[in-house]
JSON list of C-alpha atoms in Angstrom, two decimals:
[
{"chain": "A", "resi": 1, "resn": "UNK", "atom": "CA", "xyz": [7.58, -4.30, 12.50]},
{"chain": "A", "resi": 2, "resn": "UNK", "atom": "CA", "xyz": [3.79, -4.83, 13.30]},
{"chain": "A", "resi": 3, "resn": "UNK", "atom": "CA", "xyz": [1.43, -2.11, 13.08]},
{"chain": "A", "resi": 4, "resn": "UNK", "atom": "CA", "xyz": [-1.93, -2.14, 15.08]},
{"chain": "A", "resi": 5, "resn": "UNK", "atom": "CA", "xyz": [-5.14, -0.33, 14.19]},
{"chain": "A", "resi": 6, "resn": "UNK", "atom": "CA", "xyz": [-7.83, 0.74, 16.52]},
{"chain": "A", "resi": 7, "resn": "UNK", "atom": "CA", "xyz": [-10.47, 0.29, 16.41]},
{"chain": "A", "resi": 8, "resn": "UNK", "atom": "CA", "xyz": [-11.07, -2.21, 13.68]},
{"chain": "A", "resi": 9, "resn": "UNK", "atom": "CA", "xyz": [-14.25, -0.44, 12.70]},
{"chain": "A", "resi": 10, "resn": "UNK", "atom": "CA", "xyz": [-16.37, 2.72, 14.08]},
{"chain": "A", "resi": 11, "resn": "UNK", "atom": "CA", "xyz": [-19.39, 3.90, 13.37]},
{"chain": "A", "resi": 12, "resn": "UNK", "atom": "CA", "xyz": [-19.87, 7.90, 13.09]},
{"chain": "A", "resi": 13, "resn": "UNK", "atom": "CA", "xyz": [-22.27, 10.66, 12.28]},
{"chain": "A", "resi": 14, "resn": "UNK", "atom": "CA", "xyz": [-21.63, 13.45, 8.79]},
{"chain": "A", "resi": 15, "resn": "UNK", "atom": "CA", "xyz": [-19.74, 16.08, 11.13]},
{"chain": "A", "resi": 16, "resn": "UNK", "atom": "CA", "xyz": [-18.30, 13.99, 13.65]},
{"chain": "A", "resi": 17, "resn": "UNK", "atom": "CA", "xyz": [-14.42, 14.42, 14.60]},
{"chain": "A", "resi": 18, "resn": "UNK", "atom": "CA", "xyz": [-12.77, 10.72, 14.14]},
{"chain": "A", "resi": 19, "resn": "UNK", "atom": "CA", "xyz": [-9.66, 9.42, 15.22]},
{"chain": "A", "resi": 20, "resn": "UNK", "atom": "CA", "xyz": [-7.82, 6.47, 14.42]},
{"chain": "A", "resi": 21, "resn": "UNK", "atom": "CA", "xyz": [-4.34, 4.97, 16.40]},
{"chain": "A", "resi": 22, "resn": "UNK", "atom": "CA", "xyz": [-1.62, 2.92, 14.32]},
{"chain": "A", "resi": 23, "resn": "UNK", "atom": "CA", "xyz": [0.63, 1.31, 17.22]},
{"chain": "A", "resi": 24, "resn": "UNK", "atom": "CA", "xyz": [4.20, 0.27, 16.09]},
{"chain": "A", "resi": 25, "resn": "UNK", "atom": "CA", "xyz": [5.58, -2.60, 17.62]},
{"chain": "A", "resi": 26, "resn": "UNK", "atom": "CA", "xyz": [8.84, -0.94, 17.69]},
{"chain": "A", "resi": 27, "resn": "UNK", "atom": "CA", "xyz": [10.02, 3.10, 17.08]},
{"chain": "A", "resi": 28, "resn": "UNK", "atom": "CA", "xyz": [9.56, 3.88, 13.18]},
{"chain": "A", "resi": 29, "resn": "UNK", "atom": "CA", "xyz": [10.89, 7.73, 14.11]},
{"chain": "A", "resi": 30, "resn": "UNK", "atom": "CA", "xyz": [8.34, 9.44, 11.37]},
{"chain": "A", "resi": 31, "resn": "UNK", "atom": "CA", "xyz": [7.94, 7.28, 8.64]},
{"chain": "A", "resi": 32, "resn": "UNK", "atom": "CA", "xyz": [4.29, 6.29, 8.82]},
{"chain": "A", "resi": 33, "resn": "UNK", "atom": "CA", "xyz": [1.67, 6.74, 6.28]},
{"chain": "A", "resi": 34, "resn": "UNK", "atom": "CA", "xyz": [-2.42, 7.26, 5.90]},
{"chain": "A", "resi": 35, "resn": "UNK", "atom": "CA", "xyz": [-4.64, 5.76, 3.25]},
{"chain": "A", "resi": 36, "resn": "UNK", "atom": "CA", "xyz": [-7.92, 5.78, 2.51]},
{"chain": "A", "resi": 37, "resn": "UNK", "atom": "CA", "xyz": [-9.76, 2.63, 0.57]},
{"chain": "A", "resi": 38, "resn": "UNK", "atom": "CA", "xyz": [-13.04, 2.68, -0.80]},
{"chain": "A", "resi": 39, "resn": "UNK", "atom": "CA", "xyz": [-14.59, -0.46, -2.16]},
{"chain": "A", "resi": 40, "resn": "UNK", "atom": "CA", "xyz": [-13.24, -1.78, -5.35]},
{"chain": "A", "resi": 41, "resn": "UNK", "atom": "CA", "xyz": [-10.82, 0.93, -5.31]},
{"chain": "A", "resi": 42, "resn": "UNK", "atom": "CA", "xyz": [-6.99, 1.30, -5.12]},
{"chain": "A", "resi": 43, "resn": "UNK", "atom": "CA", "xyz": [-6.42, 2.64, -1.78]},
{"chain": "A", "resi": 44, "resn": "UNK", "atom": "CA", "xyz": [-5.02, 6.37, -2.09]},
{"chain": "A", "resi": 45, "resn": "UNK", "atom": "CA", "xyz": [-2.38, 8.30, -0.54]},
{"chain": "A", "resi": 46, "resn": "UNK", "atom": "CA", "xyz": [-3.52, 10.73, 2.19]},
{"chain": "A", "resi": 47, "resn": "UNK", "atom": "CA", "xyz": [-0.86, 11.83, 4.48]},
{"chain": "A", "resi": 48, "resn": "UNK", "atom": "CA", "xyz": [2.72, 10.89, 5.20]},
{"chain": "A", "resi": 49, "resn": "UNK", "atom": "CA", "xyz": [6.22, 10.60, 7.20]},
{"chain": "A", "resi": 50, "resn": "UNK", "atom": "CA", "xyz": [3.24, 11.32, 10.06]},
{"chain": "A", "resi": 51, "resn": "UNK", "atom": "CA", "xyz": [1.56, 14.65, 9.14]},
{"chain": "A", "resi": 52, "resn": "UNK", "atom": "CA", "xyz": [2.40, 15.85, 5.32]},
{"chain": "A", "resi": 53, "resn": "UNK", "atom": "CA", "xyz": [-0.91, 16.60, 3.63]},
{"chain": "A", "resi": 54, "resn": "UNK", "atom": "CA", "xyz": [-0.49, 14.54, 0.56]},
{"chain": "A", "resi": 55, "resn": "UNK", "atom": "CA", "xyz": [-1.82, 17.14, -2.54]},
{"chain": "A", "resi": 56, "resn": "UNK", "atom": "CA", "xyz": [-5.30, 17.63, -3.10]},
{"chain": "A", "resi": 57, "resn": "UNK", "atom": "CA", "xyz": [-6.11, 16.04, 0.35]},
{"chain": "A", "resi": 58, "resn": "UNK", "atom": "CA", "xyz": [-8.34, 17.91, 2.19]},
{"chain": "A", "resi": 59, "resn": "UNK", "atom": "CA", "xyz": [-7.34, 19.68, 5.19]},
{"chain": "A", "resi": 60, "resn": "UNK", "atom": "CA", "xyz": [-9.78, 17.99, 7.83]},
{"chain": "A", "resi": 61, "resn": "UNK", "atom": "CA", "xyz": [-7.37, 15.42, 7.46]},
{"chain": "A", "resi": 62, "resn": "UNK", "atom": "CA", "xyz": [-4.55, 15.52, 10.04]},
{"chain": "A", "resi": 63, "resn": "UNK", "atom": "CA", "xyz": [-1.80, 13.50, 11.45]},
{"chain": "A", "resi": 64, "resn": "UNK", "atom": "CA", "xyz": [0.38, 12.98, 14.34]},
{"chain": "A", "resi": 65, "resn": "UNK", "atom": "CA", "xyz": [2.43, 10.88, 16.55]},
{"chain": "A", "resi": 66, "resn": "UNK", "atom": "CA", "xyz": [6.17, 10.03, 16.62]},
{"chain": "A", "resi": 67, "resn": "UNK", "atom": "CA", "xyz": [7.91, 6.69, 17.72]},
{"chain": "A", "resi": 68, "resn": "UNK", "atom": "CA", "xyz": [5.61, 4.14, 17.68]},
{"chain": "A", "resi": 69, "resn": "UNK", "atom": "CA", "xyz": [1.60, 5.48, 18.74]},
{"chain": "A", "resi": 70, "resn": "UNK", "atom": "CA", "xyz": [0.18, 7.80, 15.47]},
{"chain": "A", "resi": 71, "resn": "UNK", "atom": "CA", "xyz": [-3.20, 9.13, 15.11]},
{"chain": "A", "resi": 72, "resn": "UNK", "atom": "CA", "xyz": [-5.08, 9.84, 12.10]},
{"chain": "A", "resi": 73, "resn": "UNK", "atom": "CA", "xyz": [-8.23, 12.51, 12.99]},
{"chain": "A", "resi": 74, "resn": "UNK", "atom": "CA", "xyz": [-10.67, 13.52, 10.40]},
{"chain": "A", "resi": 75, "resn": "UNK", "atom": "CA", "xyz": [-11.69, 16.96, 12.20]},
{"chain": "A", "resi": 76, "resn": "UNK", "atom": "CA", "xyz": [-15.14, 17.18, 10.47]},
{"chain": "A", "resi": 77, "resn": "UNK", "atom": "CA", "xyz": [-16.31, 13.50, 8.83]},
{"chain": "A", "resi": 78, "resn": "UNK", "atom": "CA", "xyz": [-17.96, 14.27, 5.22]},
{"chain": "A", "resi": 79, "resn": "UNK", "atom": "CA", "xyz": [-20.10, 11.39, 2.97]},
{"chain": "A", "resi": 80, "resn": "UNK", "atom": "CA", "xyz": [-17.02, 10.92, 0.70]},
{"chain": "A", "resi": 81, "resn": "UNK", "atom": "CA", "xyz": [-14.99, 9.89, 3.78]},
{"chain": "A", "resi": 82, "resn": "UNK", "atom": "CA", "xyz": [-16.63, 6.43, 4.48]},
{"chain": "A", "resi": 83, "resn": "UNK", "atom": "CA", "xyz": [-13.83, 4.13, 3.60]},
{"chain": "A", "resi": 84, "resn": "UNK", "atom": "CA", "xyz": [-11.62, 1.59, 5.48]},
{"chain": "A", "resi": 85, "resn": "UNK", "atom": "CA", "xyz": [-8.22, 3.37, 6.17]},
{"chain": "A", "resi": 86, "resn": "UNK", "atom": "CA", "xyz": [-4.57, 2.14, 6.58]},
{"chain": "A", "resi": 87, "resn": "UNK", "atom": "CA", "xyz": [-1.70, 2.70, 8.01]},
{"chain": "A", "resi": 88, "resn": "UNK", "atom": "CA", "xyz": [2.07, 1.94, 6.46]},
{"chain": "A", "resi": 89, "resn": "UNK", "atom": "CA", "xyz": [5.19, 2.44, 7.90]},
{"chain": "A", "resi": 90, "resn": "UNK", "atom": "CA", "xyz": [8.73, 3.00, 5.37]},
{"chain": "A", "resi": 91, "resn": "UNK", "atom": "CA", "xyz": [11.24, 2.67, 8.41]},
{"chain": "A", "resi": 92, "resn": "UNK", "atom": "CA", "xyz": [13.06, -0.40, 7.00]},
{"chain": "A", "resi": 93, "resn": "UNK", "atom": "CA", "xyz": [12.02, -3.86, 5.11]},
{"chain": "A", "resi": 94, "resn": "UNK", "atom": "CA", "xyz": [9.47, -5.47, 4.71]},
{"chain": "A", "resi": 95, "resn": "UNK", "atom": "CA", "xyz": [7.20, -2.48, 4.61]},
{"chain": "A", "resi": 96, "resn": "UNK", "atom": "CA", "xyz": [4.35, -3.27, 6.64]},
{"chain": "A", "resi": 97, "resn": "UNK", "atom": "CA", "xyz": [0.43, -1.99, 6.33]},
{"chain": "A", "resi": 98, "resn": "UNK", "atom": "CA", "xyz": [-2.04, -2.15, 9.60]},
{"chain": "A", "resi": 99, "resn": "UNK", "atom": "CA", "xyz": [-5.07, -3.48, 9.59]},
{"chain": "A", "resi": 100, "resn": "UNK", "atom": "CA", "xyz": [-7.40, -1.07, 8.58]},
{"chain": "A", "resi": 101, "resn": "UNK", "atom": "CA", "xyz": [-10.38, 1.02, 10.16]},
{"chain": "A", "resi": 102, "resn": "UNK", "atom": "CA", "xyz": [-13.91, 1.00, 8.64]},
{"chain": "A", "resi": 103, "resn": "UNK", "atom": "CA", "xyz": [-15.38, 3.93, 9.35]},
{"chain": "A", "resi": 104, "resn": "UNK", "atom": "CA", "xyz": [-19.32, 3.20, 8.67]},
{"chain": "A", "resi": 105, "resn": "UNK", "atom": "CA", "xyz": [-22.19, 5.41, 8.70]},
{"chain": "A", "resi": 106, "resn": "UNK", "atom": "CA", "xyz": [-23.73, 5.73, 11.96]},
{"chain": "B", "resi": 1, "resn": "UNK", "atom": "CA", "xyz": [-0.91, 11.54, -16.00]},
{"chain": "B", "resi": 2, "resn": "UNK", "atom": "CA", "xyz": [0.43, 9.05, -14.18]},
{"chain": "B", "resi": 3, "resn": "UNK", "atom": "CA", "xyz": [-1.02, 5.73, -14.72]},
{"chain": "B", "resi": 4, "resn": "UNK", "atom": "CA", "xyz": [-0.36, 2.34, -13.46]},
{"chain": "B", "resi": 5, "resn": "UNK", "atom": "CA", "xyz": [-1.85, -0.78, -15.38]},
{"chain": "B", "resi": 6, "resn": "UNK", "atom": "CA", "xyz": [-1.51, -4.44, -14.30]},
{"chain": "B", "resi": 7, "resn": "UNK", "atom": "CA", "xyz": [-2.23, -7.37, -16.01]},
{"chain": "B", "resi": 8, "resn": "UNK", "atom": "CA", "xyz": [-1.70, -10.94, -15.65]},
{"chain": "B", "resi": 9, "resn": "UNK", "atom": "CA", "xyz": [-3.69, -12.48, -12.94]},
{"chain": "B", "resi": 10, "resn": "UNK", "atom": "CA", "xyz": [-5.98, -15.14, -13.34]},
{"chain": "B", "resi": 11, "resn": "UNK", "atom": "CA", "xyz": [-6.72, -18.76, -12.21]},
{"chain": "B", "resi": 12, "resn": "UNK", "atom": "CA", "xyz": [-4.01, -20.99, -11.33]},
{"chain": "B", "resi": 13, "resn": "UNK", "atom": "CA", "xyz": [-3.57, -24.32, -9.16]},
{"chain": "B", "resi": 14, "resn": "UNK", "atom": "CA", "xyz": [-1.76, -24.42, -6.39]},
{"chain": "B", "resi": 15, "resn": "UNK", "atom": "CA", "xyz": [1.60, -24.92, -6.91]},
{"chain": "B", "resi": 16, "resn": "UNK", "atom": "CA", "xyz": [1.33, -23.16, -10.43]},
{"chain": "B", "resi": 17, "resn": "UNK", "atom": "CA", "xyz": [2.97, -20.13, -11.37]},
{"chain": "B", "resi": 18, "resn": "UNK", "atom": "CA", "xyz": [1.58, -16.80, -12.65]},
{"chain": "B", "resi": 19, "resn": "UNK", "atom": "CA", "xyz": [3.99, -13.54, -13.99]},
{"chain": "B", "resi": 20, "resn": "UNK", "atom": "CA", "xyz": [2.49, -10.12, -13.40]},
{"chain": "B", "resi": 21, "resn": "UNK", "atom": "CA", "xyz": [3.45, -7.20, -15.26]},
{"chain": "B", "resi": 22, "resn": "UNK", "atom": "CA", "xyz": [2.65, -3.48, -14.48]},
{"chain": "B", "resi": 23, "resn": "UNK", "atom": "CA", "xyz": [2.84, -0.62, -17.17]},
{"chain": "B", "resi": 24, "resn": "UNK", "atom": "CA", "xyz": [3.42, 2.38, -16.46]},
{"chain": "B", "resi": 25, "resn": "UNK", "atom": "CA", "xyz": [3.32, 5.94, -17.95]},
{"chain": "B", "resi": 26, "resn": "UNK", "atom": "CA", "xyz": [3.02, 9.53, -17.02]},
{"chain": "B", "resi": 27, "resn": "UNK", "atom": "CA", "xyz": [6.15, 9.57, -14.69]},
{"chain": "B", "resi": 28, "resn": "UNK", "atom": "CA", "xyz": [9.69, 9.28, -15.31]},
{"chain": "B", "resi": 29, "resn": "UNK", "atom": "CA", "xyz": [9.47, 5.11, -14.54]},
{"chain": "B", "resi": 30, "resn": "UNK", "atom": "CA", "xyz": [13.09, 4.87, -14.15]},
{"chain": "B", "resi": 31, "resn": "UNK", "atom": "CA", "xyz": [13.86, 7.29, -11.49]},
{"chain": "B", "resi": 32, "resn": "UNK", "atom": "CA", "xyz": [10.90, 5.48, -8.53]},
{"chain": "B", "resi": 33, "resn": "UNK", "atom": "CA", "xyz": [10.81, 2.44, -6.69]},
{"chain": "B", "resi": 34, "resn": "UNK", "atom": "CA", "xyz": [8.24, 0.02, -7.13]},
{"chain": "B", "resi": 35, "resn": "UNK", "atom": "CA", "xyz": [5.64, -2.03, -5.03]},
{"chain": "B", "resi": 36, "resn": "UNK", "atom": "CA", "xyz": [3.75, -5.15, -5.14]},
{"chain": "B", "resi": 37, "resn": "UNK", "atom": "CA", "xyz": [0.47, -4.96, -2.36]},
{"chain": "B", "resi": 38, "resn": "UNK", "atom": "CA", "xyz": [-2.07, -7.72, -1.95]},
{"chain": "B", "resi": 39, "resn": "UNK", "atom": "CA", "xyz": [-5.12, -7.83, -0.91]},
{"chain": "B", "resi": 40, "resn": "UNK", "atom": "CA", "xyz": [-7.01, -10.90, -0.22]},
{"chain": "B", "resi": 41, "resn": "UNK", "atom": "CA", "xyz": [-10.58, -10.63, -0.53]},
{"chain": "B", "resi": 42, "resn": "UNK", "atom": "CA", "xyz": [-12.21, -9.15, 2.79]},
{"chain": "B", "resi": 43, "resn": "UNK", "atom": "CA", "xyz": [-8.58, -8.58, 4.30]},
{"chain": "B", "resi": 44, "resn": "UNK", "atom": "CA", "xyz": [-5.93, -5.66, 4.76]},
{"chain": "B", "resi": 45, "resn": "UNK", "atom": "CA", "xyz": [-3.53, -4.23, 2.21]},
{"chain": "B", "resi": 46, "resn": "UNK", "atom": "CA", "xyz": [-0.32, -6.79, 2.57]},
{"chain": "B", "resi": 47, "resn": "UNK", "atom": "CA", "xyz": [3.36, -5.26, 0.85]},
{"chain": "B", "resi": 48, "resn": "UNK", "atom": "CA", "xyz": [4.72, -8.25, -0.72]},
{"chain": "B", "resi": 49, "resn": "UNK", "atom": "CA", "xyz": [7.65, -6.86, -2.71]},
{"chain": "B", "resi": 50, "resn": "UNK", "atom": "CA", "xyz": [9.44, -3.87, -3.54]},
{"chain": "B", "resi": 51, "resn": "UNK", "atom": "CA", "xyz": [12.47, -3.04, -6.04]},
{"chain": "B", "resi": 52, "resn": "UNK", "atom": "CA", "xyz": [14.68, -0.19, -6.32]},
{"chain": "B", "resi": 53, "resn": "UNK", "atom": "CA", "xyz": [14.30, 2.47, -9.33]},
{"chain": "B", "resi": 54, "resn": "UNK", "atom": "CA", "xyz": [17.67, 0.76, -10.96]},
{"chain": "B", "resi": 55, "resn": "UNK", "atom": "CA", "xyz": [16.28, -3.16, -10.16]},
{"chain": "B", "resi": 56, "resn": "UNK", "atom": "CA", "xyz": [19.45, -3.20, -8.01]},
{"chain": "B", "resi": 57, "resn": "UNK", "atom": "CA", "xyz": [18.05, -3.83, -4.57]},
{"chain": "B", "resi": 58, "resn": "UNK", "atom": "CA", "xyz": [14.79, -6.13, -4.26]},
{"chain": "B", "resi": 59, "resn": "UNK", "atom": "CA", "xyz": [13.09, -6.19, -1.21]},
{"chain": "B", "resi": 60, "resn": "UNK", "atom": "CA", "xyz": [9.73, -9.22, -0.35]},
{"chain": "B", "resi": 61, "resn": "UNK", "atom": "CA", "xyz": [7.72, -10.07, 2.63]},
{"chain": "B", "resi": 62, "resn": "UNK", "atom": "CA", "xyz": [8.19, -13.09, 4.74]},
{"chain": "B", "resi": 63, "resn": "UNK", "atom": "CA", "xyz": [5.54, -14.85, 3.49]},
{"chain": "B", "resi": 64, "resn": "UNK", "atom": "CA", "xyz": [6.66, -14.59, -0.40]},
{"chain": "B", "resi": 65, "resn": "UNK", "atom": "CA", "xyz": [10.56, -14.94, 0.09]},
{"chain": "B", "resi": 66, "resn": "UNK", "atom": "CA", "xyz": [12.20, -17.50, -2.12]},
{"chain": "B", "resi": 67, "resn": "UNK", "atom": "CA", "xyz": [8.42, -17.63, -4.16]},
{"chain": "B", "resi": 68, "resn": "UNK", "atom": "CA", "xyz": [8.05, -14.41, -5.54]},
{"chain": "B", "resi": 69, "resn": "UNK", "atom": "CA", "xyz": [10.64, -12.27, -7.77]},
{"chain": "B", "resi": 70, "resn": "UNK", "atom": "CA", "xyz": [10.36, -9.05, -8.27]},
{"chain": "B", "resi": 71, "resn": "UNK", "atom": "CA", "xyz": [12.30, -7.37, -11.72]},
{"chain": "B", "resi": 72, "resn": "UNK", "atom": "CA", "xyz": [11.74, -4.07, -13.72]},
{"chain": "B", "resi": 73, "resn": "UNK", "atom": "CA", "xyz": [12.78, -3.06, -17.52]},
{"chain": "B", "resi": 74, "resn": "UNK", "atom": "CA", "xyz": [12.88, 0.20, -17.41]},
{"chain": "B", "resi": 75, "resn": "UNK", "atom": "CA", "xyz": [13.49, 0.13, -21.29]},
{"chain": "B", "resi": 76, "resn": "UNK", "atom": "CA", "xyz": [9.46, -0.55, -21.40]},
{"chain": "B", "resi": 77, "resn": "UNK", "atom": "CA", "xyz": [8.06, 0.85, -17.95]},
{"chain": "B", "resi": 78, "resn": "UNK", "atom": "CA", "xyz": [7.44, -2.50, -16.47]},
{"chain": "B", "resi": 79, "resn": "UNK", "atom": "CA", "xyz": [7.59, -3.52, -13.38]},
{"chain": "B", "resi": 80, "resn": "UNK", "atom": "CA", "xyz": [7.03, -7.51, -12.79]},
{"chain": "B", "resi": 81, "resn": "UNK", "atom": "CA", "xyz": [5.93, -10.19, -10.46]},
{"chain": "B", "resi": 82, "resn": "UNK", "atom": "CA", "xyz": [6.88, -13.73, -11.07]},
{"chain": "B", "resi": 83, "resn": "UNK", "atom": "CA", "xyz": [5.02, -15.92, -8.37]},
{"chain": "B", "resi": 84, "resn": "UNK", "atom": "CA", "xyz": [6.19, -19.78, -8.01]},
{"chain": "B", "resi": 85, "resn": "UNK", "atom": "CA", "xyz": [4.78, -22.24, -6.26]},
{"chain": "B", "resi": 86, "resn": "UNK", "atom": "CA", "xyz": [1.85, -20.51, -5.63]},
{"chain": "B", "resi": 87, "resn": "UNK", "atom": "CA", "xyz": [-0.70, -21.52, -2.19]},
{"chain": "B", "resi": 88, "resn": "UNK", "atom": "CA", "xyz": [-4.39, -20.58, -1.95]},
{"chain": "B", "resi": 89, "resn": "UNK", "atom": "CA", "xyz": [-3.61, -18.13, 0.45]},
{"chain": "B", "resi": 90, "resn": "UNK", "atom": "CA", "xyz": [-1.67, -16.46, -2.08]},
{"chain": "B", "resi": 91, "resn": "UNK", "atom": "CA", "xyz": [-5.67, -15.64, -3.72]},
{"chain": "B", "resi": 92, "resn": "UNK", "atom": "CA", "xyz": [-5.86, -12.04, -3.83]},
{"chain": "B", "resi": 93, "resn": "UNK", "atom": "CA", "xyz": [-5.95, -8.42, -5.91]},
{"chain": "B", "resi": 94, "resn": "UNK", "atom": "CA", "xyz": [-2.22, -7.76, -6.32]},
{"chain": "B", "resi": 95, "resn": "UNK", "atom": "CA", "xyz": [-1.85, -3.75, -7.03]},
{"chain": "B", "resi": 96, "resn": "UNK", "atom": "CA", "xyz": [1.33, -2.28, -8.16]},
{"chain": "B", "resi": 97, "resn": "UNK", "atom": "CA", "xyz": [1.83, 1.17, -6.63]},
{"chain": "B", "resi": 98, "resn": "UNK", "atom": "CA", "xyz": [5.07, 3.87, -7.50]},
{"chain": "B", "resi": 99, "resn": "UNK", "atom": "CA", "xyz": [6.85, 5.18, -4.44]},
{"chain": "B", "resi": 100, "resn": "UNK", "atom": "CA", "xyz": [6.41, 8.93, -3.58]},
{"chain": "B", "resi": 101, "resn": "UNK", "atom": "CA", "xyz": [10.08, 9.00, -2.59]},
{"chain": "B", "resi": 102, "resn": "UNK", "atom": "CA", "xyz": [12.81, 8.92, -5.39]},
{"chain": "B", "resi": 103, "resn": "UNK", "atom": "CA", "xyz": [15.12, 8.12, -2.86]},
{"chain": "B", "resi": 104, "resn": "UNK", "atom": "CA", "xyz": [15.70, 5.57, -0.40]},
{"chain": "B", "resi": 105, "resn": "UNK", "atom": "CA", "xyz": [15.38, 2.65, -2.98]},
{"chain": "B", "resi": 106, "resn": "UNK", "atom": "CA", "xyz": [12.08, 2.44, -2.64]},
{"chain": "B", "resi": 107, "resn": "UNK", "atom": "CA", "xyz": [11.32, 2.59, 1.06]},
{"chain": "B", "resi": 108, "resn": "UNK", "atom": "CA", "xyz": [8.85, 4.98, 0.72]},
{"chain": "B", "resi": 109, "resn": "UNK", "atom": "CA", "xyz": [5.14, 5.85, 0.81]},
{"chain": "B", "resi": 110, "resn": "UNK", "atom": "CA", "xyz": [2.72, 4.91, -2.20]},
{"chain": "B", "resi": 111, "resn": "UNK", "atom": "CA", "xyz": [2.04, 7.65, -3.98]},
{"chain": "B", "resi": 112, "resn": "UNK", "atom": "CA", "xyz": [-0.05, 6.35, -7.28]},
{"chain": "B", "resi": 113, "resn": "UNK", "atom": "CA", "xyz": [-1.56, 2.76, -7.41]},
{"chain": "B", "resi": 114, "resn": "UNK", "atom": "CA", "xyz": [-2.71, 0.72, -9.98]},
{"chain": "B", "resi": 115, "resn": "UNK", "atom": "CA", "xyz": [-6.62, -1.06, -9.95]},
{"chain": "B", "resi": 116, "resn": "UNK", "atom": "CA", "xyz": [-5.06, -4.13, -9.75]},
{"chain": "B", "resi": 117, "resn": "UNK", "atom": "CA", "xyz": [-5.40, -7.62, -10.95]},
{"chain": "B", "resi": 118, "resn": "UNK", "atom": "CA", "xyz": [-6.69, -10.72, -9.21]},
{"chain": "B", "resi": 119, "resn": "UNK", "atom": "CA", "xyz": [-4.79, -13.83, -8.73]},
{"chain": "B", "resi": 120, "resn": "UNK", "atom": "CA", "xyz": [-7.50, -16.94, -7.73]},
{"chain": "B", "resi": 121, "resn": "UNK", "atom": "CA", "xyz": [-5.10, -20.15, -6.30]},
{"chain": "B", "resi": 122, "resn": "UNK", "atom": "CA", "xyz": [-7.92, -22.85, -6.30]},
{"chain": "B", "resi": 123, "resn": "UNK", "atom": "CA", "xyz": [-7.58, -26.49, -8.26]}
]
């Protein structure tokens, strides 16, 4: 199962709503994932199967989508959420990542 | 706390072979699935391998089958990666990460991730 990211990388303003799209190349049902990697860092765990708030995420992350087309949205972009992030989907092996968004300051 | 701490990596010629090890504490190691994730430098996250919380059922990309083994002693909260025959586009951070899920046999979101440990493939 491929998963496809757009866009590869978008540049936004503090306050800005962002979305990102994972596309499945086949139907995963729900079991898609959301991380966010900062440089150097071990990417972390932000939402999953689709739209559970992992603890201690904030809420102005969100997540939907079923089947194979997901969004991630940040409703309100802060500082701390410049990062590349990643989809994952746990439908069946080989577990597969997309390829990441960079979200960059605008 | 849970913590996640690979070592291992290093500089190797192609061809070579390398064994990773992850240690783990803060968690009940036995009961989770584990994962192997690369990341080469400038690329994606990649899932290379995963093994069940018994060792029972090993799982590995496309691209590291009949290479890489996965293993676990849950005795000593480790979780290894043995990697044969290794290419230069094997050159990357390899992270160990626990699965959220103690279910499933590891087919499961990351929950907790290690910093990782860089494998270099270069003669």
């Amino acid at each position: 199962i491929q998963l496809t990211q757009s866009p590869s990388s978008l540049s936004a303003s503090v306050g800005d709503r962002v979305t990102i799209t994972c596309r499945a190349s086949q139907g995963i049902r729900s079991y898609l994932a959301w991380y966010q990697q900062k440089p150097g860092k071990a990417p972390k765990l932000l939402i999953y199967a689709t739209s559970t708030l992992q603890s201690g995420v904030p809420s102005r992350f969100t997540g939907s989508g079923s089947g194979t087309e997901f969004t991630l949205t940040i409703s309100s972009l802060q500082p701390e959420d410049f990062a590349t992030y990643s989809c994952q989907h746990f439908d069946s092996y080989p577990l597969t990542f997309g390829g990441g968004t960079k979200v960059e300051i605008k | 706390e849970m913590q996640l701490l690979e070592s291992g990596g290093g500089l190797v010629q192609p061809g070579g072979s390398l064994r990773l090890s992850c240690t783990a504490s803060g968690f009940i190691f036995s009961s989770y699935g584990m994962s192997w994730v690369r990341q080469a430098p400038g690329r994606g996250l990649e899932w290379v391998s995963g093994v069940s919380a018994t060792g029972g059922n090993t799982n590995y990309a496309d691209s590291v089958r009949g290479r890489f083994t996965v293993s676990r002693d849950n005795s000593k909260n480790t979780l290894y990666l043995q990697m044969n025959t290794l290419r230069a586009d094997d050159t990357a951070v390899y992270f160990c990460a626990k699965a959220l899920y103690d279910f499933w046999g590891g087919r499961s979101p990351l929950e907790h991730w290690g910093q990782g440990t860089l494998v270099t493939v270069s003669s």
